[in-house]
XYZ file of C-alpha atoms in Angstrom:
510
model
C 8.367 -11.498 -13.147
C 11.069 -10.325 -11.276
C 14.263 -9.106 -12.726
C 16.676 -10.688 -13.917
C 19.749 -8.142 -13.584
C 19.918 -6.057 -10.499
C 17.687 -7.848 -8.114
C 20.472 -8.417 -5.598
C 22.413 -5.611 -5.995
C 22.963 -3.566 -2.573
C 23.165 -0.404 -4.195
C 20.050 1.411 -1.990
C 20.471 0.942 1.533
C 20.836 -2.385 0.729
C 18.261 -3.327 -1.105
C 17.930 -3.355 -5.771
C 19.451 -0.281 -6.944
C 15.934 -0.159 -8.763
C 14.551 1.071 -5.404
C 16.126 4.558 -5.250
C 14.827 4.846 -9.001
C 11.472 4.112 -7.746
C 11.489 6.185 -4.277
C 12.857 9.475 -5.719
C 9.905 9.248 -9.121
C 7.480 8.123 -6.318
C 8.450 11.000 -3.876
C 7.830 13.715 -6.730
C 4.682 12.303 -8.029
C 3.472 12.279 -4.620
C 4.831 15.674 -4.266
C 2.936 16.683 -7.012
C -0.477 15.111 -6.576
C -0.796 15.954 -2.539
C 0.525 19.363 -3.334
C -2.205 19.766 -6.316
C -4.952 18.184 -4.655
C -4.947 19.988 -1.525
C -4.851 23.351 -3.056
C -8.420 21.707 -5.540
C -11.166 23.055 -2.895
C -9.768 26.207 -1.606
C -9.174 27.329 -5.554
C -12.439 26.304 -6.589
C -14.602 27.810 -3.165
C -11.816 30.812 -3.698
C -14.157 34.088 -4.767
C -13.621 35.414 -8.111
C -11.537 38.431 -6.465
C -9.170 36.180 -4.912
C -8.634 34.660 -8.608
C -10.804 31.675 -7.426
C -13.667 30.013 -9.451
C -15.990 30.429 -6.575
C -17.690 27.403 -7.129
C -20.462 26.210 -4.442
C -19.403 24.071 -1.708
C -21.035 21.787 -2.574
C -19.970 21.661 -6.350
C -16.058 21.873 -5.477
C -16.404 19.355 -2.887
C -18.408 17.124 -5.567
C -15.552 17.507 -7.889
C -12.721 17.047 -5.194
C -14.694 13.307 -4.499
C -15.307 12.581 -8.114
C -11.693 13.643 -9.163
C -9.533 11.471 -6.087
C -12.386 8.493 -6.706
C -11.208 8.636 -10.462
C -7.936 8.255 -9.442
C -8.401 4.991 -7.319
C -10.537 3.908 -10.546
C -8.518 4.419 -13.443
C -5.716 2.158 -11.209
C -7.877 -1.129 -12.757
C -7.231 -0.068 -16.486
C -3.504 1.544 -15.526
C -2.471 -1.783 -14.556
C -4.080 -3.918 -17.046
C -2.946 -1.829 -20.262
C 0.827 -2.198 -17.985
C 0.104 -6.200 -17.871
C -1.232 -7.161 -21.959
C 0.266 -3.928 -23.687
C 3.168 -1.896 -22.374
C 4.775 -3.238 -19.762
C 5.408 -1.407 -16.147
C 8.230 0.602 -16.994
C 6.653 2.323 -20.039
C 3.336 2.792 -18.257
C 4.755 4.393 -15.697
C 7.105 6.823 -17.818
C 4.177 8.061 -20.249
C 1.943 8.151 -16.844
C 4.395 11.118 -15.546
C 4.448 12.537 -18.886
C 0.387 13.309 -18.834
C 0.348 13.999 -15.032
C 3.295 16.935 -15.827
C 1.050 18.390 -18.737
C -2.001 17.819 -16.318
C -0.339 20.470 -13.837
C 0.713 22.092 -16.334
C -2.691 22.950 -18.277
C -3.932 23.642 -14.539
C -0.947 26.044 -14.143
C -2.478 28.276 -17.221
C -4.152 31.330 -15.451
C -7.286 30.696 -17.214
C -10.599 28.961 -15.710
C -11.525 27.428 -19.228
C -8.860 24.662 -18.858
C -9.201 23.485 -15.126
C -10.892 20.028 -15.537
C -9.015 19.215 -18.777
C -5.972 19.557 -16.248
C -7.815 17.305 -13.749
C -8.376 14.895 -16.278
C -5.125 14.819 -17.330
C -3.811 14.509 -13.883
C -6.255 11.345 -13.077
C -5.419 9.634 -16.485
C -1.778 9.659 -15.724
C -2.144 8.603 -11.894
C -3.879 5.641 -13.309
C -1.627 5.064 -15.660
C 1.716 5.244 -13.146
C 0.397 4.766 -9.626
C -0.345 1.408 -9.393
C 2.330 -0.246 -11.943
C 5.157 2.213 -9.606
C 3.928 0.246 -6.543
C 4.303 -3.022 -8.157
C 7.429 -2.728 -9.722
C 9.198 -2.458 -6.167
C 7.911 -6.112 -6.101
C 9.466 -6.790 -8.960
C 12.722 -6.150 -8.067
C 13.085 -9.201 -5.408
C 12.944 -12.584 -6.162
C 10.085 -14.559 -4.580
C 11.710 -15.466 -0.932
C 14.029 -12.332 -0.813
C 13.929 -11.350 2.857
C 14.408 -7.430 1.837
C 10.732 -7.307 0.228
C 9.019 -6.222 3.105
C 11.676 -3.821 4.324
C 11.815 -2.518 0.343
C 8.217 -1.851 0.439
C 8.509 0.385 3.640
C 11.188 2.586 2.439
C 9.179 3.212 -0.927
C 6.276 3.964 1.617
C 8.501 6.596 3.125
C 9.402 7.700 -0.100
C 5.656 8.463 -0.642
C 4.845 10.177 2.602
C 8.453 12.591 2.396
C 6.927 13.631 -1.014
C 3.064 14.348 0.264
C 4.885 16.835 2.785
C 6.828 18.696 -0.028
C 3.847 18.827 -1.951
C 2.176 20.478 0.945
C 4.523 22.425 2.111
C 5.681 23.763 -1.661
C 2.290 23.790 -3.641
C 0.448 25.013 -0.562
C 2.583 28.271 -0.079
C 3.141 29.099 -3.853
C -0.602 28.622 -4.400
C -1.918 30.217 -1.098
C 0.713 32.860 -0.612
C 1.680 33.720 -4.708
C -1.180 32.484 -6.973
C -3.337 29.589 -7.036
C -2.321 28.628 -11.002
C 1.359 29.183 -9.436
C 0.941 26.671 -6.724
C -0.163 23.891 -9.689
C 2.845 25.612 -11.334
C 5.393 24.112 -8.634
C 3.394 20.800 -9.027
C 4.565 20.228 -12.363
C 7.719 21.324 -12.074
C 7.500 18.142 -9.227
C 6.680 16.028 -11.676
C 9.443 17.224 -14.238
C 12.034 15.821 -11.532
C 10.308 12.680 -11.262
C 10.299 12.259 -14.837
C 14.139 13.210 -15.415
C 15.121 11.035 -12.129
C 13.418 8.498 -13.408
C 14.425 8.590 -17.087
C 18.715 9.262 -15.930
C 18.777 6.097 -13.604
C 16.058 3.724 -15.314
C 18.990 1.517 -16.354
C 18.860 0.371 -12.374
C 15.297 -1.673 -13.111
C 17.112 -3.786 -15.647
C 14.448 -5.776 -17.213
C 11.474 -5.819 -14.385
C 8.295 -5.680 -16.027
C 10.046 -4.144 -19.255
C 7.616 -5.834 -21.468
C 4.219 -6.740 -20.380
C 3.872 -9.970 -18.352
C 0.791 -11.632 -20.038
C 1.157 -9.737 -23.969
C -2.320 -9.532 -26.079
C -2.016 -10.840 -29.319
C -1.378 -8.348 -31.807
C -4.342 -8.537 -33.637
C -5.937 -8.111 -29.688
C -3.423 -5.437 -29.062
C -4.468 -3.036 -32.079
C -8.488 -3.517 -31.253
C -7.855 -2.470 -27.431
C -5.890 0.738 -28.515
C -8.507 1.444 -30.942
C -11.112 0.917 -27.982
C -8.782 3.443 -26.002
C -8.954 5.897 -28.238
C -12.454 5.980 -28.913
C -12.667 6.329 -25.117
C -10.565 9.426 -24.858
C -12.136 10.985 -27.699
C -15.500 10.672 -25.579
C -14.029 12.244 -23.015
C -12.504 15.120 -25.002
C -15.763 15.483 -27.050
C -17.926 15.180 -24.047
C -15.554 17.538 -22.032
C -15.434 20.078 -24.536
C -19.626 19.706 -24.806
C -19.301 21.138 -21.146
C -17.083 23.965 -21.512
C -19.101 25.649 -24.336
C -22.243 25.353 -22.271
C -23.329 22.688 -24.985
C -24.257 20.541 -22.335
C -24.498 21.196 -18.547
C -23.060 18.983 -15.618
C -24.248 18.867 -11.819
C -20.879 17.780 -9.939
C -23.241 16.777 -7.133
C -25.784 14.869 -9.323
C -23.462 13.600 -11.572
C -21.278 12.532 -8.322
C -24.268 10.464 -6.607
C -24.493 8.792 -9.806
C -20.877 8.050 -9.964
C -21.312 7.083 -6.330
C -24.094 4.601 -7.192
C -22.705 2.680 -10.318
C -19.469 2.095 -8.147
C -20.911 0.635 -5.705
C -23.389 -1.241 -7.908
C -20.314 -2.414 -9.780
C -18.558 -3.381 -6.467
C -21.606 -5.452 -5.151
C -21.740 -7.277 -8.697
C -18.626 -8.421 -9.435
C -18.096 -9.692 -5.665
C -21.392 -11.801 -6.320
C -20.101 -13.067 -8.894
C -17.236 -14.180 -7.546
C -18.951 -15.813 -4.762
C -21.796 -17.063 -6.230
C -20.235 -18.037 -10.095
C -16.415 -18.800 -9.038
C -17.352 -22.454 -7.935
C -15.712 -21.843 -4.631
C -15.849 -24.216 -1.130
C -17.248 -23.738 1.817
C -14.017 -22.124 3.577
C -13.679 -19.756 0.387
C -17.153 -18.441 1.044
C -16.463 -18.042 4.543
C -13.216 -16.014 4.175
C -15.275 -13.684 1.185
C -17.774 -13.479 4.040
C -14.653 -12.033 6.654
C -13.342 -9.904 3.530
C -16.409 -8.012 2.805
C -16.571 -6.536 5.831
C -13.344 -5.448 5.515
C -14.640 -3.873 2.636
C -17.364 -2.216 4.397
C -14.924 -0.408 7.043
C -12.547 0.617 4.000
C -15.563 2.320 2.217
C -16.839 4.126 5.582
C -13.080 4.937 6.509
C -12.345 6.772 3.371
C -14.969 8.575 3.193
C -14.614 10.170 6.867
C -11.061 10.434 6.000
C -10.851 12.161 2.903
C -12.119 15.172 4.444
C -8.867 16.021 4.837
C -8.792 17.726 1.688
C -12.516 19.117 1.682
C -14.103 20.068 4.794
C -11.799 19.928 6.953
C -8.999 21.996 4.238
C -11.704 24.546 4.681
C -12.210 25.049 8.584
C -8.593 25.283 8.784
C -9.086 28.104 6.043
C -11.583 30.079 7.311
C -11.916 29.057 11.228
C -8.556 28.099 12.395
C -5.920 30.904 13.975
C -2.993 30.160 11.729
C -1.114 33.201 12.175
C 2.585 32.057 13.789
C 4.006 36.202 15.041
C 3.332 37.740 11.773
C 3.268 35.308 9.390
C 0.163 33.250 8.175
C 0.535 29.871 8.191
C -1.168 28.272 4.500
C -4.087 26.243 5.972
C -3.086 23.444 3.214
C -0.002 22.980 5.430
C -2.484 21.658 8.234
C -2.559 18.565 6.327
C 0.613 17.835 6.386
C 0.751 16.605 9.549
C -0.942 13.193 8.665
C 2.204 11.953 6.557
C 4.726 13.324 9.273
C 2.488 11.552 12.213
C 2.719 8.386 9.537
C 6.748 8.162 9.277
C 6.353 9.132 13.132
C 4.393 6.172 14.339
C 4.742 3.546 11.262
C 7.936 1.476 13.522
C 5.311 1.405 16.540
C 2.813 -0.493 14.752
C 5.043 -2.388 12.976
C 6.050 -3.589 16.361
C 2.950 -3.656 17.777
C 1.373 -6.258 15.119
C 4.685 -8.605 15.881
C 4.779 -8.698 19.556
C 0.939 -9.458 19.519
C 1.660 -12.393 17.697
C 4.117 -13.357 19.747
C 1.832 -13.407 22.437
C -0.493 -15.282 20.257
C -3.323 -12.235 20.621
C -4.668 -12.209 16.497
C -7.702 -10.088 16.359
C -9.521 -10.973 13.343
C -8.865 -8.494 10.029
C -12.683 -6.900 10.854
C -11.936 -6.138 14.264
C -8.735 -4.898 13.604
C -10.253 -2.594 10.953
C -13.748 -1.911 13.027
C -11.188 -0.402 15.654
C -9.257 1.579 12.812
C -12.877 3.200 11.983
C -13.900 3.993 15.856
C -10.477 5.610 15.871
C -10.846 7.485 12.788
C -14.271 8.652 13.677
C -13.153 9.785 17.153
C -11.265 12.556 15.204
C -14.907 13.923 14.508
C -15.586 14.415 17.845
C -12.688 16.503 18.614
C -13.982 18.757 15.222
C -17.565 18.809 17.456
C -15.954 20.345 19.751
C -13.922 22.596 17.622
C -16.936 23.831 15.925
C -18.754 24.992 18.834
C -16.144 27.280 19.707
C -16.102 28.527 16.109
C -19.840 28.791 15.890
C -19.164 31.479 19.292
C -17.161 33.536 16.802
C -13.862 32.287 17.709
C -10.940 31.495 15.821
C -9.661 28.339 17.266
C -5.660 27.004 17.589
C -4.538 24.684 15.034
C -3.919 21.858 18.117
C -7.509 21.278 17.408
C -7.153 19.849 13.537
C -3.584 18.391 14.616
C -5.175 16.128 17.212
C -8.132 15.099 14.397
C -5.498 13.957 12.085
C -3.427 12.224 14.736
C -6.334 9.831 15.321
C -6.720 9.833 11.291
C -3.268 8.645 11.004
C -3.680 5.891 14.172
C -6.901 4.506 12.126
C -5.146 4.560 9.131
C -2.333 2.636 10.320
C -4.619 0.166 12.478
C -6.890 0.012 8.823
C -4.832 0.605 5.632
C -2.290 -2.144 5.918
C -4.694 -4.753 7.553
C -7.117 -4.365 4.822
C -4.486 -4.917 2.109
C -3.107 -7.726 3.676
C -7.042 -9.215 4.575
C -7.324 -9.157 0.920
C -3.868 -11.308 0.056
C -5.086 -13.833 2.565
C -8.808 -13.686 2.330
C -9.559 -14.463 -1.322
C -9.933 -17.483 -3.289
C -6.395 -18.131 -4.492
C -7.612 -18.042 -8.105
C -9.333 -14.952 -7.772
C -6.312 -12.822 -6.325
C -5.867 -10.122 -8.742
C -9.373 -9.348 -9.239
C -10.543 -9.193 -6.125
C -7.680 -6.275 -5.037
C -9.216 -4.723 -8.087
C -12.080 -4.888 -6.400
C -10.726 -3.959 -3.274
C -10.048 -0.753 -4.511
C -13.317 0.134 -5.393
C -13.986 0.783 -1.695
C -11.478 3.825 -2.265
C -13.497 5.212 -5.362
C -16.198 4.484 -3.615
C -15.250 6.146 -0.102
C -14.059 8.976 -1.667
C -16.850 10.130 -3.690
C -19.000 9.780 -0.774
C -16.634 11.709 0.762
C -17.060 14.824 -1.140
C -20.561 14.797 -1.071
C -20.327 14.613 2.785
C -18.256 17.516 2.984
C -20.803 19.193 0.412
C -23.044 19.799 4.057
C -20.324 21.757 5.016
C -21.223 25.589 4.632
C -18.827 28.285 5.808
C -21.664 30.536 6.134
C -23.720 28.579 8.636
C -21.104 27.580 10.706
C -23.747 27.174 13.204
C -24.795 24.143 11.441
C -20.668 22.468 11.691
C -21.252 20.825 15.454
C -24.081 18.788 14.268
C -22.870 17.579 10.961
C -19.069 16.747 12.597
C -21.197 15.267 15.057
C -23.736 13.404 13.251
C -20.337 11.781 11.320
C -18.421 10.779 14.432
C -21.896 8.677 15.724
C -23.048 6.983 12.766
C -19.372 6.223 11.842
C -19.009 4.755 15.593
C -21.956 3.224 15.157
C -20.732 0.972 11.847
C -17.593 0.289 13.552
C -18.995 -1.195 16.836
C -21.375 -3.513 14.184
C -18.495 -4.430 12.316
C -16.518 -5.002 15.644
C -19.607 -7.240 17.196
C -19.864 -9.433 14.174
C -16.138 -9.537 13.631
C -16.226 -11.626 16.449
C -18.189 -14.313 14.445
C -15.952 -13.305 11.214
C -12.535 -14.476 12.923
C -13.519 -18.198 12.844
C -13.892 -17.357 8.723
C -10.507 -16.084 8.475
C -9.419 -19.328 10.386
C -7.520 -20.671 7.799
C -5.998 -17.637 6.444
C -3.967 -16.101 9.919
C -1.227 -17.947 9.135
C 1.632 -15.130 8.478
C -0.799 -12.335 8.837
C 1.109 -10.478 10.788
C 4.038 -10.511 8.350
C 2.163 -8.225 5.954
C 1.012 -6.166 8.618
C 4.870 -5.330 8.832
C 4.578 -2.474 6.040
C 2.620 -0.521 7.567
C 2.678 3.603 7.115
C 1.176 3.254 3.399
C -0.228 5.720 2.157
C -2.584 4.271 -0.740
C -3.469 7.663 -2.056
């Protein structure tokens, strides 16, 4: 439902005035959950003299994957409690509220609290991230011209934010205190929260109350369900931190990492096999699960960003610039500046190959995001050997890995999201981009027991694992890529305006 008051006001660069509500509480959430998360895996592999928790490697990357796949997964009941109970706007306000006292618990200098923070902090992503996204939508009527140029401001929006969060969290946390650095995160938030509660008068009534309301009667039961839920949690959280009961991030992770996928696999069967669909619907399911496929295998080589990759530019990358240290989580950084860099390239690279009536299919388009991606790995080989010699090595080497990061990403990200629109059964729509995102979970949880291999003490070991990542990752993309070729007579029905989606690129979908 869009709304009804301020949809065609010109008050933003001219688009809604709703949008600069939405860009400014998007920019300092994102500030606040890029600057939080990529401090997670140096606090927790920090040793107890440097005020760390000096977790395992392969523990703290286990919870790094577990915590950003929880994210992604708690989306699906964010956006269906905005839909039948509160509508987006309230979702999204009480969202901020528990990711602010998420940072907040994490900003108490005491170890007992962390994952009560990360909790916290993955409830109210859930809760805000994907009703915030939607709401831009909301904002234009159906044909408005200015959607797709909305939705790539509010992208820039997100990507301005992850480099404050870097750039702020990582030196207060790196250069002050750790529980200092998640201090500055929630004092991001706070912003957000005030922006967003001073100018929410701009939204006028879109997605105010939910669009398809339970029934009362419905509406008490499911916050009675809710509440047994987070009393699990709590009890089952609190069983932990007495010792009651003891967790094995990496065990519990696989597990995780199992039932995901199981759950993935199952409801996309039954879709295909139960939803009564025709021939060309199967066909075009077909084309979209291996979309799927290259979105699971992306993510997880990507997401590495914040493990393993946060922790060679910690402990084997020269970061000194004359006498001051650079904080290695500013290396990361780079990805969202080379994504507002080269976002207007592909945007005019997916329109000028239509023109010339070239239309790759959506798997070969994102079998050639994956190569990409995994080409960054073999720049990291290379990196590696010279830091298994002993040597520090320049920074060049983890900027040119997340340059061909950000080119996958943009060749992936958007395509997939836009192979979904066109690619499922009409009928099915909603569920299957809940399904869709999955492959996020999913990728990211495999991502963090990847980077679990990764031990700073055997660095001798780091050539053959960044290796061993960039080959078999190659190796799914050129499969993908050879039976993309069969895929693109699938999708034959579904090209039509492709490449006007493709437009927005430089999301972010973190």
């Amino acid at each position: 439902m869009s709304s009804n008051t301020h949809q065609n006001g010109g008050g933003f660069f001219g688009h809604p005035k709703g949008l600069s509500t939405l860009f400014f509480t998007e920019m300092w959430e994102r500030m606040s959950y890029y600057g939080m998360r990529a401090l997670l895996v140096l606090f927790m592999t920090a040793s107890l003299q440097e005020e760390g928790l000096a977790f395992t490697v392969a523990a703290a990357t286990a919870i790094y994957g577990l915590y950003t796949g929880a994210v992604y997964f708690l989306g699906l009941p964010g956006g269906w409690i905005a839909d039948r109970l509160l509508g987006g706007q309230r979702t999204i306000w009480y969202g901020g509220i528990i990711i602010m006292c998420g940072h907040i618990v994490l900003a108490i200098p005491t170890d007992s609290s962390f994952f009560i923070g990360l909790i916290l902090v993955a409830c109210g992503t859930g809760l805000l991230k994907p009703n915030i996204s939607a709401l831009v939508g909301h904002l234009y009527q159906p044909d408005d011209v200015r959607r797709d140029s909305g939705y790539a401001l509010y992208y820039m929006g997100i990507n301005i934010g992850s480099i404050l969060g870097y750039a702020i969290c990582g030196y207060f946390g790196e250069n002050v205190g750790w529980h200092w650095g998640f201090g500055a995160a929630a004092v991001g938030m706070a912003i957000g929260l005030i922006q967003y509660r001073r100018t929410i008068g701009n939204l006028g009534d879109a997605s105010l109350a939910p669009e398809n309301p339970l029934a009362p009667e419905k509406a008490k039961l499911a916050w009675r369900i809710i509440g047994v839920i987070a009393v699990g949690v709590a009890l089952i959280t609190g069983l932990a931190m007495n010792g009651t009961i003891v967790i094995n991030p990496t065990v519990m992770a696989q597990y995780v990492a199992v039932a995901f996928t199981l759950t993935f696999l199952a409801y996309f069967g039954f879709i295909y096999f139960g939803g009564k669909l025709s021939g060309s619907e199967k066909k075009k399911m077909w084309a979209l699960f291996l979309v799927c496929v290259a979105s699971t295998f992306f993510w997880s080589g990507f997401e590495q960003a914040g493990s393993s990759l946060n922790l060679f530019g910690r402990d084997y990358t020269d970061r000194l610039i004359g006498s001051f240290e650079m904080p290695a989580s500013w290396l990361q950084s780079f990805n969202s500046i080379f994504i507002i860099t080269l976002s207007p390239f592909f945007a005019a690279l997916w329109i000028n190959l239509g023109k010339r009536m070239i239309t790759p299919s959506y798997g070969l388009k994102c079998a050639i995001g994956l190569i990409i991606m995994a080409s960054g790995f073999l720049v990291m080989f290379f990196a590696a050997q010279y830091a298994a010699d002993g040597l520090k090595v320049a920074p060049y080497w983890l900027v040119t890995t997340y340059f061909l990061h950000t080119v996958g990403e943009l060749c992936l990200s958007p395509v997939a999201l836009s192979a979904v629109s066109k690619l499922s059964p009409r009928r099915f729509a909603g569920q299957m981009m809940g399904v869709f995102v999955l492959t996020y979970s999913i990728g990211n949880i495999f991502s963090g027991l990847l980077a679990g291999h990764f031990d700073p003490s055997n660095v001798a070991e780091m050539p053959d694992l960044y290796l061993q990542i960039s080959l078999f990752t190659i190796g799914v993309g050129i499969i993908l890529a050879l039976i993309s070729l069969k895929s693109k007579y699938w999708e034959s029905d579904a090209n039509e305006g492709q490449q006007a989606t493709e437009s927005q690129v430089g999301t972010k979908t973190a």
